[in-house]
Amino acid sequence: MKKIFKKKFLPKLKILLAILLSCSLIFIEKHSNALDKIKYYLENIINPIYYIINVPFETLHHIIDVFIKYDKLKFENYNLYKKYLIKNNEQLLLEYYKKENMQLSKLLRFPIKKNEKKIVAKVLLNYLHINKDQIIINKGSKHDVYLGQPTLNESGIIGKVVAIDKNISKISPICSKLHAIPVKILRNNIHAILIGNGCDKSLILKHIPKKNNIKIGDILITSGLDGNFPNGYPIAIISSILKSFKYPYYTFLAKPIAQLKYINYLLLYWKI
């Protein structure tokens, strides 16, 4: 009986004592300063311990915060860079299409005579190199392209067709060594033969008598005497004179009027 009494009574007694102790401490704190010194000493002991314990947690929290901010900045920077690339690419495409539209506008404004037919072709490959001067276009036998067909743009003669497939054709530009084109000086109608010398070099007028009336800056146009290139189209401009005292003639150098390296479109020519 005593053991049972102890088991039932002791827990209740502990709770009662705890309540009485708490009430006593609250009363003393309110009506006396006796506990202030104890609290002061306890705080002085506990605060450094709390600080020491808290430092690693604060440091870890700071490091985690730095990494989170870094990842956030990295992500934002990546998104901004993507936007910049897209916008820059759009700007480049816009400039490219503007240039293409300008070239097409000039070609479409090109005058057409009654007995002539011209269609626009896009340049797929422009490869001007020693012994391999060629331009590939997106028109072929399917579009009635024929061997030897003249090609030109708004500036002047480009060259002639030398190979044909169903949907593409190869053009030999006037600067190619394959060409020897009858021309005349626009200013005074003097006739000559313009010879290709490779697209990395100037065009040549050979065996011109010393007593001539040709000047630097004179424009050369096609004479039509070969029956291939149409008459009266600009082709080159005289750029320099090579004088020789050994021979009774001069050699003239000329540059193509059309910017052969930078064409994106050209015209295929038919005589009707």
XYZ file of C-alpha atoms in Angstrom:
272
model
C 0.000 0.000 0.000
C 2.822 2.357 0.864
C 4.531 1.756 -2.510
C 1.281 2.424 -4.383
C 0.733 5.601 -2.360
C 4.252 6.790 -3.146
C 3.845 6.130 -6.886
C 0.602 8.120 -7.014
C 1.584 10.928 -4.669
C 5.212 11.690 -5.705
C 4.484 12.992 -9.256
C 1.776 15.281 -7.944
C 4.088 16.521 -5.216
C 6.806 17.311 -7.802
C 4.381 19.305 -9.914
C 3.154 21.212 -6.849
C 6.686 22.064 -5.759
C 7.549 23.230 -9.310
C 4.510 25.518 -9.349
C 5.342 26.923 -5.917
C 8.971 27.509 -6.936
C 7.902 29.285 -10.151
C 5.444 31.486 -8.308
C 8.084 32.323 -5.712
C 10.607 33.304 -8.384
C 8.028 35.475 -10.186
C 7.116 37.181 -6.906
C 10.747 37.772 -5.986
C 11.531 39.179 -9.480
C 8.650 41.615 -9.310
C 9.211 42.834 -5.763
C 12.957 42.519 -5.395
C 16.212 43.005 -7.322
C 17.783 39.925 -5.822
C 17.656 37.979 -9.082
C 19.099 40.760 -11.276
C 22.674 39.981 -10.267
C 22.165 36.292 -10.897
C 20.651 37.045 -14.338
C 23.508 39.410 -15.114
C 26.160 36.791 -14.277
C 24.278 34.078 -16.116
C 23.971 36.277 -19.235
C 27.694 37.053 -19.124
C 28.431 33.340 -19.044
C 25.825 32.245 -21.603
C 26.201 35.044 -24.229
C 29.791 34.182 -25.279
C 28.850 30.504 -25.458
C 25.822 31.398 -27.603
C 27.979 33.601 -29.829
C 30.616 30.866 -30.280
C 27.939 28.282 -31.063
C 26.118 30.671 -33.436
C 29.168 31.782 -35.493
C 29.426 28.588 -37.632
C 25.689 28.687 -38.328
C 25.829 32.359 -39.335
C 28.875 31.703 -41.530
C 27.194 28.734 -43.184
C 24.048 30.773 -43.716
C 26.117 33.578 -45.292
C 27.945 31.145 -47.601
C 24.661 29.561 -48.694
C 23.218 33.037 -49.312
C 26.247 34.011 -51.429
C 25.905 30.850 -53.551
C 22.183 31.426 -54.004
C 22.799 35.026 -55.113
C 25.644 33.903 -57.410
C 23.422 31.279 -59.066
C 20.658 33.824 -59.425
C 23.012 36.393 -60.994
C 24.494 33.710 -63.253
C 21.021 32.697 -64.428
C 19.998 36.327 -65.010
C 23.241 36.995 -66.870
C 22.687 33.932 -69.070
C 19.139 35.073 -69.891
C 20.352 38.575 -70.735
C 23.116 37.142 -72.940
C 20.561 34.958 -74.763
C 18.343 37.990 -75.352
C 21.354 39.953 -76.600
C 22.342 37.166 -79.030
C 18.805 36.856 -80.369
C 18.449 40.622 -80.775
C 21.889 40.944 -82.366
C 21.120 38.068 -84.727
C 17.811 39.689 -85.680
C 19.635 42.959 -86.341
C 22.197 41.209 -88.546
C 19.446 39.427 -90.472
C 17.612 42.727 -90.885
C 20.745 44.377 -92.318
C 21.322 41.373 -94.594
C 17.754 41.447 -95.923
C 17.945 45.217 -96.398
C 21.044 44.788 -98.586
C 19.410 41.943 -100.508
C 16.271 44.023 -101.056
C 18.384 46.931 -102.316
C 20.171 44.649 -104.798
C 16.888 43.129 -105.961
C 15.304 46.584 -106.324
C 18.188 47.731 -108.508
C 17.971 44.587 -110.655
C 14.198 44.889 -111.041
C 14.590 48.533 -112.143
C 17.092 47.442 -114.833
C 15.769 48.573 -118.258
C 14.645 45.802 -120.623
C 14.563 46.330 -124.396
C 11.803 44.939 -126.562
C 13.955 42.149 -127.983
C 15.410 41.109 -124.610
C 14.348 38.847 -121.757
C 15.921 38.760 -118.288
C 15.203 36.729 -115.158
C 16.680 37.092 -111.671
C 18.941 34.300 -110.317
C 20.296 33.910 -106.801
C 24.010 33.322 -106.282
C 24.527 30.105 -104.292
C 28.338 30.109 -104.360
C 30.765 32.843 -105.309
C 34.238 31.344 -105.529
C 36.778 33.680 -107.120
C 40.206 32.124 -106.782
C 43.272 31.448 -108.932
C 42.353 28.918 -111.677
C 38.964 28.256 -110.074
C 36.946 31.387 -110.754
C 33.293 30.402 -110.714
C 29.846 31.537 -109.613
C 27.028 29.034 -108.970
C 23.402 30.174 -109.390
C 20.011 28.603 -108.623
C 18.809 28.383 -112.251
C 19.451 25.556 -114.719
C 18.100 23.697 -117.756
C 14.700 23.603 -116.050
C 14.640 27.404 -116.477
C 15.899 27.344 -120.121
C 19.440 28.366 -119.211
C 21.874 27.650 -122.071
C 25.669 27.369 -122.479
C 27.365 30.685 -123.177
C 24.399 32.662 -121.834
C 25.403 36.180 -120.728
C 24.821 37.261 -117.134
C 24.790 40.796 -115.750
C 23.562 42.970 -112.922
C 22.632 46.627 -112.481
C 26.321 47.642 -112.805
C 27.297 45.689 -115.900
C 28.408 42.352 -117.344
C 29.138 39.519 -114.858
C 30.158 36.640 -117.140
C 28.695 33.712 -119.083
C 27.247 30.275 -118.309
C 29.790 27.458 -118.805
C 28.041 24.443 -117.199
C 24.378 23.558 -116.642
C 22.459 21.134 -114.436
C 18.728 20.823 -113.955
C 18.406 23.395 -111.158
C 21.835 25.062 -111.005
C 24.385 26.537 -113.407
C 28.032 27.553 -113.262
C 29.140 30.961 -114.496
C 32.622 31.961 -115.568
C 33.071 35.642 -114.507
C 34.669 38.128 -116.909
C 37.843 38.177 -114.798
C 38.420 34.463 -115.542
C 41.246 33.481 -117.909
C 38.614 31.825 -120.137
C 37.383 35.210 -121.358
C 38.401 37.365 -124.317
C 35.540 39.794 -124.931
C 35.212 42.322 -127.789
C 34.741 45.785 -126.257
C 34.852 49.454 -127.224
C 35.652 52.685 -125.414
C 32.399 54.471 -124.589
C 33.974 57.925 -125.058
C 35.418 57.480 -128.552
C 34.274 54.074 -129.898
C 37.813 52.579 -130.109
C 37.564 48.771 -130.342
C 39.729 46.280 -128.449
C 39.704 42.818 -126.886
C 39.354 42.613 -123.092
C 41.157 39.567 -121.671
C 40.566 37.930 -118.295
C 43.698 37.466 -116.189
C 42.319 35.749 -113.061
C 39.965 37.386 -110.572
C 42.818 38.323 -108.254
C 44.323 40.484 -111.044
C 43.248 43.243 -113.424
C 41.649 42.704 -116.833
C 43.950 43.398 -119.792
C 43.727 45.289 -123.096
C 46.759 44.143 -125.136
C 48.511 45.474 -128.239
C 46.978 48.945 -128.238
C 48.968 51.273 -130.578
C 50.939 54.001 -128.817
C 49.067 56.617 -130.798
C 45.674 56.124 -129.211
C 43.061 58.146 -127.426
C 42.529 55.971 -124.353
C 42.726 57.477 -120.869
C 42.586 56.225 -117.291
C 38.948 56.306 -116.224
C 37.553 55.463 -119.669
C 34.578 53.094 -119.553
C 34.616 49.910 -121.623
C 31.334 48.565 -122.984
C 30.528 45.386 -124.902
C 30.639 45.773 -128.687
C 28.501 42.710 -129.458
C 30.905 41.572 -132.206
C 31.260 38.074 -130.715
C 27.523 37.468 -131.131
C 27.346 36.359 -127.495
C 27.416 39.357 -125.165
C 24.810 42.003 -126.046
C 25.985 45.347 -127.405
C 26.395 48.441 -125.228
C 26.618 47.029 -121.685
C 29.264 48.408 -119.256
C 31.978 45.895 -118.435
C 35.148 47.578 -117.078
C 36.979 50.831 -116.467
C 40.581 51.637 -117.431
C 42.695 51.739 -114.267
C 46.321 52.021 -115.466
C 48.653 52.037 -118.506
C 51.742 49.848 -118.935
C 54.078 51.651 -121.328
C 56.903 49.878 -123.146
C 59.695 51.489 -125.175
C 60.661 48.156 -126.811
C 57.325 47.622 -128.551
C 55.130 49.942 -130.630
C 52.095 49.361 -128.419
C 50.829 49.788 -124.854
C 49.030 47.439 -122.462
C 46.071 48.805 -120.523
C 44.751 47.393 -117.251
C 41.076 47.585 -116.352
C 38.849 46.759 -113.377
C 35.363 45.188 -113.668
C 32.598 47.700 -113.013
C 30.421 45.063 -111.303
C 31.593 44.123 -107.807
C 32.045 40.444 -108.675
C 33.017 39.296 -105.181
C 29.937 40.733 -103.500
C 27.004 39.849 -105.754
C 24.020 37.974 -104.289
C 21.745 38.195 -107.325
C 22.241 38.583 -111.054
C 20.267 38.612 -114.311
C 20.237 35.895 -116.958
C 19.967 37.413 -120.448
C 18.056 36.119 -123.474
C 17.872 37.794 -126.862
C 14.387 37.245 -128.314
